[in-house]
Amino acid sequence: MSLQIGIVGLPNVGKSTLFKALTKKQVEAANYAFTTIEPNVGVVAVPDERLPKLVKVSNSAKVVPTIVEFVDIAGLVKGAAEGEGLGNKFLSHIREVDAIAQVVRIFDDPDVTHVHGSIDPANDIEVISAELALSDLETISKRIDSVGRLTKSGDKDAFAEVAALTPVKEALEKGEPARSVEIKKDDRVFLKQLNLLTAKPMIYIANVSEEDYKDPAKRTAAIERLGVDKDLATTVSAKVESELSELSDDDRIVFLKELGIKQSGLDDVIAAGYRALNLLTFFTSGEQETRAWTVRSGAKAPEAAGKIHSDFERGFIKADTVFWKDLVDSNGWAPARENAKVRMEGKEYVVKDGDVMLFKFNVS
């Protein structure tokens, strides 16, 4: 199952332009609100420079990268939770994603109107956050009222659920996201079933002008204007990314070099998504194929094996494991074993980013 990131923001902040560049998928992008009516979904291969190197040493017939699904949600406006603009219809679309990426416009352009009349990144973030919180408050209030009726009959599970959800409701009433509330492990099931918007990880994308994007200091300043955790924020120029998406791979490299940028801003968006969701990448590599897999940080070897097939996890015995660079430098599995770079890891091994794993299992 692929990772899904929903792209949200106010109208005319560059969401659809960014989505088009991300997926090279043609979507309508025009200078008026609510251009995007139904959510567009695009599948993007996660760029990983380690893959071609592993393919080479394993002489793989096929390469399979991990993928991310980006969902372009229509522009939200103040009052969306009460049905303003296109309202709750689009808030419901966001409930299905794993993480939310909020695009925030930083640049001025007299030809592109701003829904609030002026550029104010912090206010834009506050508007979106408030709408998501208000929608969640309605959801959780209804649930507490419904379950609360069962407490009158002495239902212990109902008491437990109300007790778990009440602190979250109180946080939402203050305008704080559900993810800011520490929930006991046993109580998380109550929150999970509600699929709250503000419980999802949020990343922030500062959409800057082409000129500002070329200047590292201005990119840093743009992130500071957002007033959010810098680890969960990145900058892009939707205009630059749109131009890059039309180029060949070789021409993209030349263009990025001319701009003085190491990698596309879209690569940074994906990286920020992985950080927000606390994910890492491990590999399987052999003659048939080299494939990248995504797993949560802290996952043990059997869980990683289960990403390939449930039988691998159920019948897990061990995993031959080597760091990707050691495999490449050794020029394959056999030399890596000779160089004592391959380790035999058991059920308690915690998978590390860049591990290449060969699972041994037995299902009787």
Protein backbone atom coordinates (compact mmCIF):
# COMPACT_ATOMS: atom_id res chain seq x y z
CA MET A 1 0.00 0.00 0.00
CA SER A 2 1.44 3.38 -1.00
CA LEU A 3 1.88 6.44 1.16
CA GLN A 4 -0.75 9.14 0.52
CA ILE A 5 -0.10 12.85 1.03
CA GLY A 6 -2.93 15.35 0.59
CA ILE A 7 -1.97 18.77 -0.76
CA VAL A 8 -4.07 21.51 0.82
CA GLY A 9 -4.05 25.28 1.05
CA LEU A 10 -6.06 28.39 0.32
CA PRO A 11 -7.18 29.01 -3.27
CA ASN A 12 -4.53 30.39 -5.66
CA VAL A 13 -1.47 29.45 -3.60
CA GLY A 14 0.00 27.21 -6.33
CA LYS A 15 -1.32 23.81 -5.23
CA SER A 16 -2.49 22.59 -8.62
CA THR A 17 0.62 23.91 -10.36
CA LEU A 18 2.76 22.07 -7.82
CA PHE A 19 0.69 18.91 -8.18
CA LYS A 20 1.05 19.04 -11.95
CA ALA A 21 4.83 19.32 -11.57
CA LEU A 22 4.92 16.54 -8.98
CA THR A 23 3.09 14.04 -11.08
CA LYS A 24 3.62 15.41 -14.59
CA LYS A 25 -0.14 14.95 -14.75
CA GLN A 26 -2.20 17.55 -16.58
CA VAL A 27 -4.69 19.17 -14.20
CA GLU A 28 -6.51 22.43 -14.67
CA ALA A 29 -4.67 25.32 -12.97
CA ALA A 30 -6.33 28.71 -13.41
CA ASN A 31 -6.49 32.08 -11.68
CA TYR A 32 -9.80 31.65 -9.90
CA ALA A 33 -10.92 29.89 -6.75
CA PHE A 34 -12.06 26.26 -6.72
CA THR A 35 -10.47 25.23 -10.02
CA THR A 36 -10.01 21.79 -8.45
CA ILE A 37 -13.44 20.28 -7.80
CA GLU A 38 -12.72 16.56 -7.44
CA PRO A 39 -9.41 15.53 -5.88
CA ASN A 40 -6.78 14.62 -8.47
CA VAL A 41 -4.52 11.70 -7.52
CA GLY A 42 -1.05 11.18 -8.94
CA VAL A 43 1.49 8.46 -8.25
CA VAL A 44 5.12 9.55 -7.91
CA ALA A 45 8.20 7.35 -7.73
CA VAL A 46 10.34 8.30 -4.74
CA PRO A 47 13.75 9.41 -6.07
CA ASP A 48 16.58 7.38 -4.52
CA GLU A 49 20.13 7.53 -5.84
CA ARG A 50 20.93 4.21 -4.12
CA LEU A 51 18.65 2.18 -6.40
CA PRO A 52 20.63 2.35 -9.68
CA LYS A 53 23.84 1.49 -7.81
CA LEU A 54 22.21 -1.60 -6.29
CA VAL A 55 20.78 -2.57 -9.67
CA LYS A 56 24.25 -2.46 -11.18
CA VAL A 57 25.97 -4.68 -8.60
CA SER A 58 23.08 -7.17 -8.50
CA ASN A 59 22.65 -7.13 -12.29
CA SER A 60 18.92 -6.82 -11.64
CA ALA A 61 16.45 -7.33 -14.47
CA LYS A 62 13.98 -4.88 -12.91
CA VAL A 63 13.98 -1.92 -10.52
CA VAL A 64 10.98 -0.99 -8.38
CA PRO A 65 11.10 2.27 -6.38
CA THR A 66 8.77 3.10 -3.51
CA ILE A 67 5.89 5.35 -4.46
CA VAL A 68 3.93 8.23 -2.98
CA GLU A 69 0.39 9.13 -3.95
CA PHE A 70 -0.26 12.87 -3.96
CA VAL A 71 -3.87 13.99 -3.67
CA ASP A 72 -4.69 17.53 -4.81
CA ILE A 73 -7.51 18.77 -2.58
CA ALA A 74 -9.56 21.83 -3.60
CA GLY A 75 -8.66 25.15 -2.01
CA LEU A 76 -10.09 25.63 1.47
CA VAL A 77 -11.41 28.96 2.74
CA LYS A 78 -12.33 30.39 6.11
CA GLY A 79 -15.64 28.81 7.12
CA ALA A 80 -15.01 25.54 5.26
CA ALA A 81 -15.92 23.54 8.36
CA GLU A 82 -19.35 25.21 8.27
CA GLY A 83 -19.71 24.58 4.56
CA GLU A 84 -18.24 27.79 3.11
CA GLY A 85 -16.67 27.50 -0.32
CA LEU A 86 -16.87 23.84 -1.19
CA GLY A 87 -16.69 23.00 2.49
CA ASN A 88 -17.01 19.62 4.13
CA LYS A 89 -16.86 17.69 0.87
CA PHE A 90 -13.15 18.44 0.62
CA LEU A 91 -12.46 18.03 4.31
CA SER A 92 -13.77 14.48 3.90
CA HIS A 93 -11.25 13.87 1.11
CA ILE A 94 -8.40 14.84 3.44
CA ARG A 95 -9.48 12.23 6.00
CA GLU A 96 -8.28 9.44 3.71
CA VAL A 97 -4.61 10.52 3.47
CA ASP A 98 -1.65 9.58 5.70
CA ALA A 99 -0.21 13.08 5.94
CA ILE A 100 -1.18 16.60 4.91
CA ALA A 101 1.07 19.00 2.99
CA GLN A 102 -0.05 22.60 3.26
CA VAL A 103 1.10 24.90 0.45
CA VAL A 104 1.61 28.48 1.61
CA ARG A 105 2.18 31.30 -0.86
CA ILE A 106 5.10 33.58 -0.03
CA PHE A 107 5.44 35.66 -3.21
CA ASP A 108 3.50 38.69 -4.48
CA ASP A 109 2.06 38.66 -7.99
CA PRO A 110 -0.44 41.29 -9.17
CA ASP A 111 -1.66 38.86 -11.83
CA VAL A 112 -2.57 36.15 -9.30
CA THR A 113 -5.13 37.22 -6.73
CA HIS A 114 -4.91 36.15 -3.09
CA VAL A 115 -8.18 35.14 -1.48
CA HIS A 116 -7.45 37.45 1.49
CA GLY A 117 -6.12 40.30 -0.62
CA SER A 118 -2.55 40.21 0.70
CA ILE A 119 0.31 37.81 1.44
CA ASP A 120 0.35 36.73 5.10
CA PRO A 121 1.81 33.19 5.47
CA ALA A 122 1.24 32.86 9.22
CA ASN A 123 -2.40 33.93 8.85
CA ASP A 124 -2.93 31.51 5.95
CA ILE A 125 -1.63 28.63 8.10
CA GLU A 126 -3.84 29.74 10.97
CA VAL A 127 -6.94 29.78 8.74
CA ILE A 128 -6.33 26.25 7.42
CA SER A 129 -5.43 24.91 10.87
CA ALA A 130 -8.57 26.44 12.38
CA GLU A 131 -10.81 24.90 9.73
CA LEU A 132 -9.31 21.45 10.25
CA ALA A 133 -9.65 21.80 14.03
CA LEU A 134 -13.28 22.97 13.78
CA SER A 135 -14.14 20.00 11.58
CA ASP A 136 -12.48 17.65 14.07
CA LEU A 137 -14.26 19.31 16.98
CA GLU A 138 -17.61 18.59 15.35
CA THR A 139 -16.60 14.96 14.73
CA ILE A 140 -15.33 14.30 18.23
CA SER A 141 -18.21 16.14 19.93
CA LYS A 142 -20.75 13.96 18.11
CA ARG A 143 -18.84 10.84 19.12
CA ILE A 144 -18.60 11.83 22.78
CA ASP A 145 -22.32 12.66 22.86
CA SER A 146 -23.17 9.31 21.26
CA VAL A 147 -20.93 7.21 23.50
CA GLY A 148 -21.83 9.28 26.54
CA ARG A 149 -25.37 7.90 26.42
CA LEU A 150 -23.95 4.41 26.98
CA THR A 151 -22.20 5.48 30.19
CA LYS A 152 -25.62 5.85 31.83
CA SER A 153 -25.97 2.08 31.71
CA GLY A 154 -22.53 1.62 33.27
CA ASP A 155 -20.76 0.55 30.04
CA LYS A 156 -17.06 0.41 31.00
CA ASP A 157 -15.83 0.67 27.42
CA ALA A 158 -17.94 3.78 26.93
CA PHE A 159 -16.44 5.38 30.05
CA ALA A 160 -12.94 4.57 28.75
CA GLU A 161 -13.65 6.08 25.34
CA VAL A 162 -15.13 9.29 26.74
CA ALA A 163 -12.17 9.64 29.09
CA ALA A 164 -9.73 9.19 26.19
CA LEU A 165 -11.47 11.60 23.81
CA THR A 166 -12.27 14.40 26.26
CA PRO A 167 -8.68 15.81 26.47
CA VAL A 168 -8.56 15.84 22.66
CA LYS A 169 -11.85 17.73 22.50
CA GLU A 170 -10.54 20.26 25.02
CA ALA A 171 -7.40 20.80 22.92
CA LEU A 172 -9.46 21.32 19.76
CA GLU A 173 -11.65 23.87 21.58
CA LYS A 174 -8.45 25.84 22.19
CA GLY A 175 -7.52 25.57 18.50
CA GLU A 176 -4.80 23.03 19.19
CA PRO A 177 -4.39 19.96 16.92
CA ALA A 178 -5.31 16.46 18.09
CA ARG A 179 -1.71 15.35 17.50
CA SER A 180 -0.59 17.69 20.33
CA VAL A 181 -2.37 15.52 22.91
CA GLU A 182 -0.47 12.57 24.36
CA ILE A 183 -2.69 9.50 24.16
CA LYS A 184 -2.09 6.28 26.09
CA LYS A 185 -1.32 3.31 23.87
CA ASP A 186 -4.48 1.44 24.91
CA ASP A 187 -6.62 4.51 24.11
CA ARG A 188 -5.27 5.16 20.62
CA VAL A 189 -7.86 2.87 19.04
CA PHE A 190 -10.59 5.34 20.03
CA LEU A 191 -8.82 8.19 18.25
CA LYS A 192 -7.84 6.15 15.22
CA GLN A 193 -11.41 5.19 14.37
CA LEU A 194 -12.37 8.88 14.11
CA ASN A 195 -9.64 9.55 11.52
CA LEU A 196 -9.23 13.13 12.75
CA LEU A 197 -7.65 15.63 10.36
CA THR A 198 -5.45 17.30 12.97
CA ALA A 199 -4.17 13.94 14.20
CA LYS A 200 -2.37 13.51 10.87
CA PRO A 201 1.23 14.71 10.46
CA MET A 202 1.39 18.12 8.74
CA ILE A 203 4.20 19.40 6.55
CA TYR A 204 4.45 22.92 5.17
CA ILE A 205 5.53 23.96 1.70
CA ALA A 206 6.54 27.59 1.20
CA ASN A 207 5.87 28.46 -2.44
CA VAL A 208 8.38 31.19 -3.32
CA SER A 209 9.20 33.13 -6.46
CA GLU A 210 11.76 31.84 -8.94
CA GLU A 211 14.22 34.58 -7.94
CA ASP A 212 13.90 33.85 -4.22
CA TYR A 213 14.24 30.12 -4.84
CA LYS A 214 17.72 30.70 -6.27
CA ASP A 215 18.83 32.38 -3.03
CA PRO A 216 19.44 30.02 -0.05
CA ALA A 217 19.09 32.89 2.43
CA LYS A 218 15.68 33.85 1.02
CA ARG A 219 14.54 30.22 1.10
CA THR A 220 15.51 30.06 4.78
CA ALA A 221 13.71 33.35 5.43
CA ALA A 222 10.59 32.00 3.73
CA ILE A 223 10.47 29.02 6.09
CA GLU A 224 10.96 31.33 9.08
CA ARG A 225 7.95 33.38 7.92
CA LEU A 226 5.80 30.27 8.28
CA GLY A 227 6.46 30.13 12.02
CA VAL A 228 6.43 26.32 12.14
CA ASP A 229 8.88 23.51 12.98
CA LYS A 230 11.65 23.84 10.38
CA ASP A 231 12.06 20.04 10.17
CA LEU A 232 8.50 19.83 8.84
CA ALA A 233 8.86 22.64 6.31
CA THR A 234 10.48 23.07 2.92
CA THR A 235 10.49 25.55 0.05
CA VAL A 236 9.59 25.14 -3.57
CA SER A 237 8.96 27.39 -6.51
CA ALA A 238 5.92 25.93 -8.25
CA LYS A 239 6.97 27.88 -11.36
CA VAL A 240 10.46 26.33 -11.36
CA GLU A 241 9.10 22.86 -10.67
CA SER A 242 6.62 23.25 -13.51
CA GLU A 243 9.49 24.10 -15.87
CA LEU A 244 11.59 21.20 -14.55
CA SER A 245 8.77 18.73 -15.11
CA GLU A 246 8.85 19.45 -18.84
CA LEU A 247 12.57 18.69 -19.21
CA SER A 248 14.44 15.46 -19.86
CA ASP A 249 16.47 13.99 -16.99
CA ASP A 250 19.74 15.33 -18.44
CA ASP A 251 18.30 18.79 -19.02
CA ARG A 252 16.88 18.83 -15.48
CA ILE A 253 20.35 18.25 -14.06
CA VAL A 254 21.75 21.12 -16.14
CA PHE A 255 18.89 23.45 -15.15
CA LEU A 256 19.28 22.68 -11.44
CA LYS A 257 23.01 23.28 -11.72
CA GLU A 258 22.37 26.66 -13.36
CA LEU A 259 20.06 27.54 -10.48
CA GLY A 260 22.72 26.44 -7.98
CA ILE A 261 20.38 23.84 -6.46
CA LYS A 262 21.39 20.26 -5.66
CA GLN A 263 17.96 18.64 -6.01
CA SER A 264 14.41 19.46 -6.95
CA GLY A 265 12.20 21.04 -4.31
CA LEU A 266 9.77 18.23 -4.93
CA ASP A 267 12.38 15.76 -3.69
CA ASP A 268 12.50 17.85 -0.52
CA VAL A 269 8.70 17.62 -0.21
CA ILE A 270 8.86 13.82 -0.29
CA ALA A 271 11.73 13.81 2.22
CA ALA A 272 9.72 16.07 4.55
CA GLY A 273 6.78 13.65 4.25
CA TYR A 274 9.00 10.74 5.27
CA ARG A 275 10.30 12.71 8.27
CA ALA A 276 6.79 13.69 9.35
CA LEU A 277 5.60 10.10 9.16
CA ASN A 278 8.81 8.73 10.73
CA LEU A 279 9.53 6.40 7.80
CA LEU A 280 12.67 4.83 6.40
CA THR A 281 13.64 2.82 3.31
CA PHE A 282 15.14 -0.67 3.14
CA PHE A 283 15.92 -2.70 0.02
CA THR A 284 15.80 -6.17 -1.45
CA SER A 285 18.25 -6.72 -4.28
CA GLY A 286 19.02 -9.68 -6.54
CA GLU A 287 19.10 -10.75 -10.17
CA GLN A 288 15.31 -10.68 -10.58
CA GLU A 289 14.81 -7.20 -9.18
CA THR A 290 16.03 -4.47 -6.88
CA ARG A 291 13.18 -2.95 -4.90
CA ALA A 292 12.83 -0.19 -2.32
CA TRP A 293 10.40 -0.68 0.58
CA THR A 294 9.03 1.74 3.14
CA VAL A 295 8.66 0.89 6.82
CA ARG A 296 8.22 2.91 9.99
CA SER A 297 11.31 3.83 11.99
CA GLY A 298 11.75 1.39 14.86
CA ALA A 299 10.27 -1.53 12.93
CA LYS A 300 11.84 -4.91 13.59
CA ALA A 301 12.94 -7.36 10.91
CA PRO A 302 9.73 -9.48 10.87
CA GLU A 303 7.61 -6.36 10.27
CA ALA A 304 9.84 -5.40 7.35
CA ALA A 305 9.51 -8.94 5.99
CA GLY A 306 5.73 -8.56 6.22
CA LYS A 307 5.88 -5.64 3.81
CA ILE A 308 6.87 -8.15 1.14
CA HIS A 309 4.38 -10.87 2.10
CA SER A 310 2.47 -11.80 5.24
CA ASP A 311 3.99 -15.31 5.07
CA PHE A 312 7.47 -13.77 5.39
CA GLU A 313 6.49 -12.18 8.68
CA ARG A 314 4.56 -15.18 10.00
CA GLY A 315 7.33 -17.66 9.27
CA PHE A 316 10.31 -15.32 9.80
CA ILE A 317 13.54 -17.10 10.72
CA LYS A 318 16.33 -14.62 10.03
CA ALA A 319 17.48 -11.93 7.61
CA ASP A 320 20.83 -11.66 5.89
CA THR A 321 21.49 -7.94 6.18
CA VAL A 322 24.08 -5.60 4.67
CA PHE A 323 24.30 -1.81 4.45
CA TRP A 324 23.63 -0.73 0.86
CA LYS A 325 27.01 0.99 0.40
CA ASP A 326 28.91 -2.04 1.70
CA LEU A 327 27.06 -4.18 -0.85
CA VAL A 328 27.91 -1.73 -3.65
CA ASP A 329 31.55 -1.33 -2.59
CA SER A 330 31.90 -5.12 -2.35
CA ASN A 331 30.35 -5.47 -5.81
CA GLY A 332 27.64 -7.95 -4.84
CA TRP A 333 26.38 -10.39 -2.22
CA ALA A 334 29.11 -13.04 -2.58
CA PRO A 335 32.06 -10.62 -2.15
CA ALA A 336 30.17 -8.84 0.66
CA ARG A 337 29.91 -12.15 2.52
CA GLU A 338 33.61 -12.82 1.93
CA ASN A 339 34.36 -9.35 3.33
CA ALA A 340 32.25 -10.12 6.42
CA LYS A 341 29.85 -7.26 5.60
CA VAL A 342 26.72 -9.44 5.69
CA ARG A 343 25.17 -10.02 9.12
CA MET A 344 22.56 -12.57 10.17
CA GLU A 345 19.85 -10.69 12.06
CA GLY A 346 17.00 -12.18 14.08
CA LYS A 347 13.50 -11.21 15.18
CA GLU A 348 14.61 -8.40 17.50
CA TYR A 349 16.72 -6.57 14.92
CA VAL A 350 15.58 -2.97 14.35
CA VAL A 351 15.73 -2.13 10.64
CA LYS A 352 17.94 0.80 9.63
CA ASP A 353 17.58 3.11 6.66
CA GLY A 354 19.67 1.73 3.78
CA ASP A 355 19.64 -1.90 4.90
CA VAL A 356 19.56 -4.48 2.11
CA MET A 357 17.82 -7.60 3.40
CA LEU A 358 17.41 -11.19 2.28
CA PHE A 359 14.70 -12.87 4.37
CA LYS A 360 14.65 -16.52 5.34
CA PHE A 361 11.29 -17.90 6.42
CA ASN A 362 9.39 -21.14 6.84
CA VAL A 363 5.61 -21.60 6.76
CA SER A 364 4.50 -25.16 7.43
